[in-house]
Coordinates of C-alpha atoms in Angstrom, one line a residue:
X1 CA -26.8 -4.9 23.2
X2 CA -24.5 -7.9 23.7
X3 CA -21.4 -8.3 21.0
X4 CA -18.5 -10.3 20.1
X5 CA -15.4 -8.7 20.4
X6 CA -13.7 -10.1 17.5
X7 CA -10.0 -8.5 17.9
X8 CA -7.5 -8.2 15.2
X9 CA -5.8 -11.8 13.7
X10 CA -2.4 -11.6 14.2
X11 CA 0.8 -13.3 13.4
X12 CA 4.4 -12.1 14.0
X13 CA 6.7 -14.0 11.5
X14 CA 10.0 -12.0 12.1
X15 CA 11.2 -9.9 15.5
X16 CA 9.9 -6.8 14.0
X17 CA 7.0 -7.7 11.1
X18 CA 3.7 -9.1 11.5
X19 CA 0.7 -9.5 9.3
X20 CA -2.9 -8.6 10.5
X21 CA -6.4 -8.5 9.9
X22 CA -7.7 -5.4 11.2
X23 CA -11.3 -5.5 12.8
X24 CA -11.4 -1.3 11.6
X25 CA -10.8 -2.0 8.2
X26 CA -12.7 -5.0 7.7
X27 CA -16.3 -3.4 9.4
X28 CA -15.3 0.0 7.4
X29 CA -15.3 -2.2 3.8
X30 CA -18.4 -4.1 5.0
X31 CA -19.8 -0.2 5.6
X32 CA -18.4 1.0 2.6
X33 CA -19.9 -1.8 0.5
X34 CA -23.6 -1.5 2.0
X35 CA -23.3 2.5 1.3
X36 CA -22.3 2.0 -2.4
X37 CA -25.7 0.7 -3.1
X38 CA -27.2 4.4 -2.3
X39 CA -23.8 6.2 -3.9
X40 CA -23.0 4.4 -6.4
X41 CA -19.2 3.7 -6.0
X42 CA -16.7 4.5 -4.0
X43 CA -12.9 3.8 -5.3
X44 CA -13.0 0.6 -6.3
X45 CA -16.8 -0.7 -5.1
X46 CA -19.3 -0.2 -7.7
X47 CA -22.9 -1.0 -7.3
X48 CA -23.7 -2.9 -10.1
X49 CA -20.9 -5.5 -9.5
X50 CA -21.6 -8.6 -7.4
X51 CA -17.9 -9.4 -6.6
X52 CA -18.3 -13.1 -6.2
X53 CA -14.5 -13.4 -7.2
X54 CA -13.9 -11.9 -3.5
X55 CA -15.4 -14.0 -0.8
X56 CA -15.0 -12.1 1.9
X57 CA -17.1 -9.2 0.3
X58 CA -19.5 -11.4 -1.0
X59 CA -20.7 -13.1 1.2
X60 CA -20.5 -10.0 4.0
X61 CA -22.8 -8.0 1.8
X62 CA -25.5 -10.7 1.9
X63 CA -25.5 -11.6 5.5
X64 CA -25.4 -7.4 6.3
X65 CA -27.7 -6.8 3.6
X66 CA -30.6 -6.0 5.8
X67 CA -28.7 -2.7 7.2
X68 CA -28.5 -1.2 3.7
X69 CA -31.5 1.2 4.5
X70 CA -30.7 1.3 8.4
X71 CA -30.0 5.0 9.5
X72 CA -26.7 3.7 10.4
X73 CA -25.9 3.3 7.1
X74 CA -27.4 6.0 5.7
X75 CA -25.7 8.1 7.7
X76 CA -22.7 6.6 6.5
X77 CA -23.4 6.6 3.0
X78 CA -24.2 10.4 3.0
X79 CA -20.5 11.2 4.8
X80 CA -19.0 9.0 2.1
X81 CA -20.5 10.5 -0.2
X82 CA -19.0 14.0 0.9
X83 CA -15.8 12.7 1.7
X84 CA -15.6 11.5 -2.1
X85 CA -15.8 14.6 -3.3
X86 CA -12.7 15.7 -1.1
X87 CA -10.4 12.2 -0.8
X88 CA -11.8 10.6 -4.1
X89 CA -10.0 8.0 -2.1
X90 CA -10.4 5.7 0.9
X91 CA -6.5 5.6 1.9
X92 CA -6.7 8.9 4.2
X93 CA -9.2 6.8 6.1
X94 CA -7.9 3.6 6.5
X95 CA -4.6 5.3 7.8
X96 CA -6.3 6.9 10.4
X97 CA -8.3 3.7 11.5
X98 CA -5.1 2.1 12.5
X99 CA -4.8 4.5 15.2
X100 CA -8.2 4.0 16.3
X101 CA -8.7 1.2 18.9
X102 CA -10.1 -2.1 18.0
X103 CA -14.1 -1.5 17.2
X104 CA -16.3 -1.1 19.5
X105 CA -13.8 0.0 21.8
X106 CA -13.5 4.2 21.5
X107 CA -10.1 6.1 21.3
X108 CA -7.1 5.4 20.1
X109 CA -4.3 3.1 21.0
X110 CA -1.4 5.3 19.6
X111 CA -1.6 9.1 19.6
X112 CA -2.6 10.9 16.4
X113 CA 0.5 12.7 14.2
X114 CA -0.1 16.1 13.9
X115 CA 0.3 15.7 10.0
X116 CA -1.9 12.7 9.7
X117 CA -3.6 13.1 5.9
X118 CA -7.6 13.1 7.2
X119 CA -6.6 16.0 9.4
X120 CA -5.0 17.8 6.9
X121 CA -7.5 20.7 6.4
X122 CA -5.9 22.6 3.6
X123 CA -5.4 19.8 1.4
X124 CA -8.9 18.1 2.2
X125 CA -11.0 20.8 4.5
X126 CA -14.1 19.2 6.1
X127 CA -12.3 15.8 6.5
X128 CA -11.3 16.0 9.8
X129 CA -14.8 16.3 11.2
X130 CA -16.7 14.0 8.7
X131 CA -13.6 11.1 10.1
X132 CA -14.5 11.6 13.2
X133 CA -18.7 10.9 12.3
X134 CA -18.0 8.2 10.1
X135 CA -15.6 6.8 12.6
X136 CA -18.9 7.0 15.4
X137 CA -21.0 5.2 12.9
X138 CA -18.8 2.5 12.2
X139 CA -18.6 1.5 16.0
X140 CA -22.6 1.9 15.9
X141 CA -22.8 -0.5 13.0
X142 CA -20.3 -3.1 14.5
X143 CA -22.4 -3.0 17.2
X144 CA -26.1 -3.1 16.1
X145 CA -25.2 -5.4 13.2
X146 CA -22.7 -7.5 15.5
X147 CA -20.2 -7.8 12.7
X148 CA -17.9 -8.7 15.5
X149 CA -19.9 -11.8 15.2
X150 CA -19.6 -12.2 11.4
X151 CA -15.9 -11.8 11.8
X152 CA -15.3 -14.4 14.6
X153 CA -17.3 -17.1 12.8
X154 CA -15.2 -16.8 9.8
X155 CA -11.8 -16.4 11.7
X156 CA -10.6 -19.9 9.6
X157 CA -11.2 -17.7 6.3
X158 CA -9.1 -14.7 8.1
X159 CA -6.3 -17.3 9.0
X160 CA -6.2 -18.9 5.9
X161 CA -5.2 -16.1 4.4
X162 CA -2.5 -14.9 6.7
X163 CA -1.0 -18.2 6.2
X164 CA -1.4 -17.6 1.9
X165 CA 0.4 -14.4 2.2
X166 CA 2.7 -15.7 5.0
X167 CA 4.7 -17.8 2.2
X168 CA 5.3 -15.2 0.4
X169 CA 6.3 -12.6 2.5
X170 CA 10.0 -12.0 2.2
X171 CA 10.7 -10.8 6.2
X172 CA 14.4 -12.2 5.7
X173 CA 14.8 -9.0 3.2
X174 CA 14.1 -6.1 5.4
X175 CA 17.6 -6.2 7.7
X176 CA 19.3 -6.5 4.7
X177 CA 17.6 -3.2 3.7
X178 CA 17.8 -1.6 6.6
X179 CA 21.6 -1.9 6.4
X180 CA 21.8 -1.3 2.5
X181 CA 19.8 1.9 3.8
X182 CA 21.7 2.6 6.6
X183 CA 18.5 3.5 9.1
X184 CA 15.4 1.1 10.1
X185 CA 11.9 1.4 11.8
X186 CA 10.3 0.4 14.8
X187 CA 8.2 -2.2 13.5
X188 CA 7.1 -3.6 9.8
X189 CA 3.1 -4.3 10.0
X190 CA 1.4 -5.9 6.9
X191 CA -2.1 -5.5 7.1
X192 CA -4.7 -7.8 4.6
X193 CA -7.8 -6.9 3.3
X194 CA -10.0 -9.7 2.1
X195 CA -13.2 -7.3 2.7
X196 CA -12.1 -4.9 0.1
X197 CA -13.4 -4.6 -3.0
X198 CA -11.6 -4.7 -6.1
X199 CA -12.9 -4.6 -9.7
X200 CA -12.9 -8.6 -11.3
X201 CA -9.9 -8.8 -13.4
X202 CA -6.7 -10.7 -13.0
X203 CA -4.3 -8.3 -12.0
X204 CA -6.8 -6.5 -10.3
X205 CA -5.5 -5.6 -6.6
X206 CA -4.6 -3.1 -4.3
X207 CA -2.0 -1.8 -1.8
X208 CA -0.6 1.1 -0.3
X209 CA 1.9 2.0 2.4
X210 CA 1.0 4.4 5.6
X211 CA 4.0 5.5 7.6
X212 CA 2.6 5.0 11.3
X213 CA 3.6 7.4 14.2
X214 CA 4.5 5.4 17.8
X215 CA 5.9 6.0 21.2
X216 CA 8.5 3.4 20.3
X217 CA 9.1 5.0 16.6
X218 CA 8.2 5.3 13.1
X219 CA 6.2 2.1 11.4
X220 CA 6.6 0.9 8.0
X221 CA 3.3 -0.6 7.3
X222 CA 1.4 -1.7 4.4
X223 CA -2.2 -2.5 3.5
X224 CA -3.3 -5.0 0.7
X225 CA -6.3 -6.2 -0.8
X226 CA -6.5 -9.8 -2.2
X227 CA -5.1 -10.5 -5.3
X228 CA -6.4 -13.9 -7.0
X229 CA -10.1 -13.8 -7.7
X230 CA -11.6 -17.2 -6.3
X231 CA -14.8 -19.2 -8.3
X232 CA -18.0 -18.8 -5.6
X233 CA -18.7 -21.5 -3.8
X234 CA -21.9 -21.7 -1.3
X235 CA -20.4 -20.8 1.7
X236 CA -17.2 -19.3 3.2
X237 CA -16.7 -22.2 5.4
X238 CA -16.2 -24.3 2.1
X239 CA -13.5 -22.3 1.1
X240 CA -9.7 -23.6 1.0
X241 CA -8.2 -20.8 -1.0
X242 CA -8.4 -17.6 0.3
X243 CA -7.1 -15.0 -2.7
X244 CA -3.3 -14.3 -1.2
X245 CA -1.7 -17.2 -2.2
X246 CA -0.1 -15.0 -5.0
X247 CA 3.9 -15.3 -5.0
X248 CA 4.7 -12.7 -7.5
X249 CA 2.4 -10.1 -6.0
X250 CA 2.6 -10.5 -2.3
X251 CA 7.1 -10.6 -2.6
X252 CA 6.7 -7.6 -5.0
X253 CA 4.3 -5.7 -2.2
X254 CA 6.0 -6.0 0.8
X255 CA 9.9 -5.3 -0.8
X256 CA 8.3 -2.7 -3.0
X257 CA 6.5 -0.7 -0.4
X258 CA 8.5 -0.8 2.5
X259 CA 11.1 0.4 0.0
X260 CA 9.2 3.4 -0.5
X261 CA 9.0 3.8 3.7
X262 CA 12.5 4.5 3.4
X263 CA 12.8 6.4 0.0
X264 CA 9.7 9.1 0.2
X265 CA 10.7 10.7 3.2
X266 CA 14.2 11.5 2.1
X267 CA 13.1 13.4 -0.9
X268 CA 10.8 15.9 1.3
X269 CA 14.1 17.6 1.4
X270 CA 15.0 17.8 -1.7
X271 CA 12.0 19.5 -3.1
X272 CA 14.0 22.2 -5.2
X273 CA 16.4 19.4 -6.8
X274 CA 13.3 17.3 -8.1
X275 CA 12.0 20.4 -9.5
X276 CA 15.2 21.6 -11.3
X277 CA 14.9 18.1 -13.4
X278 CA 11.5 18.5 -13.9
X279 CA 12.0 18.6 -18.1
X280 CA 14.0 15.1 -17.6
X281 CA 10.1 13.4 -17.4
X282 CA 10.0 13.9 -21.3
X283 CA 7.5 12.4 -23.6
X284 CA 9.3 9.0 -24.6
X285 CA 10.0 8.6 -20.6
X286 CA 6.8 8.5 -19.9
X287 CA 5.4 6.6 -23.0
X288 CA 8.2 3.9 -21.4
X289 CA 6.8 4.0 -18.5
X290 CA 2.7 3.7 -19.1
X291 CA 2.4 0.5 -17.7
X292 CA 3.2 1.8 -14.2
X293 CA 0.7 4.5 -14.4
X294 CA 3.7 7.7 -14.0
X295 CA 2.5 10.8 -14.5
X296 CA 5.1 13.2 -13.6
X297 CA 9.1 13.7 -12.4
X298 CA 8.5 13.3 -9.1
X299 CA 6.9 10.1 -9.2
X300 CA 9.2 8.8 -11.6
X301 CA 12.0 9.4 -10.0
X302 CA 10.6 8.2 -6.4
X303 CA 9.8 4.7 -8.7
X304 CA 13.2 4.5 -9.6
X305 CA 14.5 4.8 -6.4
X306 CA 13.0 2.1 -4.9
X307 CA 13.1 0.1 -7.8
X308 CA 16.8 0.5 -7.4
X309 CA 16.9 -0.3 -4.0
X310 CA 14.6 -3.6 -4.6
X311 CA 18.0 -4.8 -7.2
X312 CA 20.6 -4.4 -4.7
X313 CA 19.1 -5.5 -1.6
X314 CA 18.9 -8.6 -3.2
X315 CA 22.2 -8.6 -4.3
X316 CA 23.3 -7.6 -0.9
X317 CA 21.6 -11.2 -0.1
X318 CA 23.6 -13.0 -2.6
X319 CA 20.2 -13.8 -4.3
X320 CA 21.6 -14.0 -7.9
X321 CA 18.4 -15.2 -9.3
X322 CA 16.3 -12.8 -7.4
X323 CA 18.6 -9.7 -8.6
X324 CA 18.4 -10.9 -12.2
X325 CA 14.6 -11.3 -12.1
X326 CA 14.2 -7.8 -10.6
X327 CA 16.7 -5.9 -13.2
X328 CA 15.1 -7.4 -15.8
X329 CA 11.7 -6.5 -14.4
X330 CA 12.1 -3.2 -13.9
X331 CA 14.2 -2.1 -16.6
X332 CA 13.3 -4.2 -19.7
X333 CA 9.7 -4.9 -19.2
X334 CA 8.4 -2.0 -17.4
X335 CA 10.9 0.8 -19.2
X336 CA 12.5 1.9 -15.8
X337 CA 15.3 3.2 -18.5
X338 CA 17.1 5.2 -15.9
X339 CA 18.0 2.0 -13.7
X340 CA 21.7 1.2 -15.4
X341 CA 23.2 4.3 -14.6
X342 CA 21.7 4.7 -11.3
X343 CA 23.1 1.2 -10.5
X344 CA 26.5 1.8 -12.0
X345 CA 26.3 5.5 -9.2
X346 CA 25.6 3.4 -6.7
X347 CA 28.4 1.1 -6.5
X348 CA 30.1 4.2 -4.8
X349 CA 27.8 4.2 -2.3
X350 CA 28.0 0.6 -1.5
X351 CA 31.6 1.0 -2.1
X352 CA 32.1 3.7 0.7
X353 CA 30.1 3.3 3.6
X354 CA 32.1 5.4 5.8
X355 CA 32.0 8.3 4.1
X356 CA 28.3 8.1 3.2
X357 CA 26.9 6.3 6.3
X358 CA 23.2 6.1 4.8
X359 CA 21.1 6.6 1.3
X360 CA 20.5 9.8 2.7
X361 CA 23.7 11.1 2.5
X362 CA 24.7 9.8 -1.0
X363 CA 21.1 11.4 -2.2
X364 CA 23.0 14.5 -3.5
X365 CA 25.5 12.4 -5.3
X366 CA 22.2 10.9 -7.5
X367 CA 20.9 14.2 -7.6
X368 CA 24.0 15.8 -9.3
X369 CA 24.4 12.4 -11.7
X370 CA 20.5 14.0 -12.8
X371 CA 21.3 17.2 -13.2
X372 CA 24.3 16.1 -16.0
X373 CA 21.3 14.9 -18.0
X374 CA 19.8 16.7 -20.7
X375 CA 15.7 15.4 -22.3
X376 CA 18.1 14.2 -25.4
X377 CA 19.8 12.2 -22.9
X378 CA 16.2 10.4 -21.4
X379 CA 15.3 10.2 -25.3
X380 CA 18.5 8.7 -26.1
X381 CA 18.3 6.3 -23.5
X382 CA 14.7 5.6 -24.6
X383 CA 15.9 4.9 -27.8
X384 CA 18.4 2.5 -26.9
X385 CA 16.0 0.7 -24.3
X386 CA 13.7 0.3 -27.6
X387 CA 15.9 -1.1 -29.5
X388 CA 17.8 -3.7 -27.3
X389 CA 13.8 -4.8 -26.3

């Protein structure tokens, strides 16, 4: 059957970072959508919900409409459906299509980690395999349904967004990080996703931050959904917004979650520290910190981090403004109590670079600054944090 070969939209706006469109993801949320309608829901994708706020998904649901009850898609549906049960998640996947080579084309165009998520089958058994079939039936649909011809007759909608999160990408950050850090990555890939769904609200969006395996090195990369819903119009090719063009959200993603690409994989090590301060993550702490969704120590501490690293990158810039905006941010309006004293630590970082190189190696110096604290301490802090609100 002839196809389109559609090929990912791409756009390198610093030596090391580009933003994408990936043809994998955008045919898996078109898949992902149609199979909803015999599952239900699947994250985010709910059956009953039209999402005419997201174009993309919209409008890709009523030209594929006629594959709903394909075998294609039923076969898809009913691995979803299992892999739901395991993942309640679509992330694993989506990682592991950005290895995969451009639909239809089989393979992969970097090799696969060893410790990649999907394949983990201790964590998620089954999920290896049913991958592997779902990725099968996504080339299938792209090709029976030509969706590589969907997506090249609507490559304007795919650029305009690029060039709406393009404004607000801060690329001129990440050097600056990489030296507050003291290490870097290969590449920084940003990755939209204007086909997937996301529940109608106005804060509603989505993002997430794979660390990528290549022969050249590690990649930071992060995936995000759109993040302003747009009023339906009749057909994509009237459209002139495109649901990126969101300055708050889109500077806050890409500092935010590289951050974490160099924050997570340091605390792997430290395993036995986190869990020594476990009883720091008292009640009040986490009453502070409802708005961001932080369940445990680990988490909250892993939040702080990278909050803290978000603060003096930008004052590393000279970005007064930026530095203020961020403090005040993080500490004051979303109860990141623990940020004052962290910051006044880690002027003796910043202050000797020669005996501690990277963030690594000043790491032990913030865990021992934890350990000092007692859950009065958090409470106390809490307290004051209340009170100066």
């Amino acid at each position: 059957m002839p196809f389109t070969l559609f090929g990912q939209i791409e756009k390198r706006i610093s030596k090391k970072v580009t933003i994408s469109v990936n043809t994998n993801i955008e045919t898996y949320f078109i898949a992902e959508k149609l199979a909803v309608e015999h599952i239900g829901n699947y994250v985010f994708s709910n059956k009953d919900i039209d999402f005419s706020h997201q174009p993309i998904v919209y409008f890709a649901q009523k030209h594929f409409g006629i594959w709903k009850d394909s075998p294609t898609i039923l076969r898809i549906s009913s691995i979803l459906k299992e892999l739901r049960e395991t993942l309640h998640d679509n992330s694993q996947i989506l990682e592991y299509l950005l290895y995969r080579n451009e639909f239809p084309k089989a393979g992969f165009r970097r090799p696969v980690p060893n410790d990649l998520i999907l394949f983990d089958e201790k964590k998620y058994p089954g999920a290896k395999k049913l991958g592997l079939e779902l990725t099968d039936s996504l080339i299938s649909f792209y090709l029976k349904a030509k969706v590589g011809d969907f997506l090249k007759n609507n490559t304007a909608f795919y650029r305009g967004a690029i060039s709406e999160a393009e404004k607000h990408i801060n690329a001129k950050a990440i050097p600056f990080m990489e030296k507050w850090y003291g290490s870097s990555f290969a590449a920084y890939e940003l990755y939209l996703m204007p086909g997937m769904p996301i529940t109608p609200g106005d804060d509603n969006y989505r993002a997430f931050g794979p660390m990528l395996d290549s022969p050249e090195g590690k990649i930071s990369a992060m995936v995000f959904s759109s993040s302003i819903q747009l009023p339906l119009l009749s057909s994509l090719s009237e459209y002139t917004q495109y649901g990126f063009d969101n300055a708050e959200v889109t500077r806050f993603l890409t500092v935010h979650e590289i951050g974490h690409s160099f924050v997570n994989p340091l605390l792997l090590s430290h395993r036995s520290d986190i869990d020594h301060d476990h009883l720091l993550f008292t009640p009040n702490l986490a009453k502070s910190l409802e708005q961001s969704y932080i369940s445990n120590w680990e988490v909250c501490l892993i939040e702080h981090l990278v909050r803290l690293g978000e603060i003096r990158t930008a004052r590393a810039m000279g970005n007064k403004e930026e530095e203020t905006r961020l403090r005040t941010l993080h500490t004051k309006t979303f109860g990141f109590i623990l940020l004052p004293i962290l910051e006044q630590k880690i002027t003796e970082y910043e202050n000797n670079r020669k005996r501690y190189p990277n963030f690594k190696s000043f790491l032990p110096e913030l865990f021992k600054l934890l350990h000092g604290l007692k859950p009065k301490n958090i409470d106390a802090l809490v307290k004051a944090h209340k009170k100066h609100d």
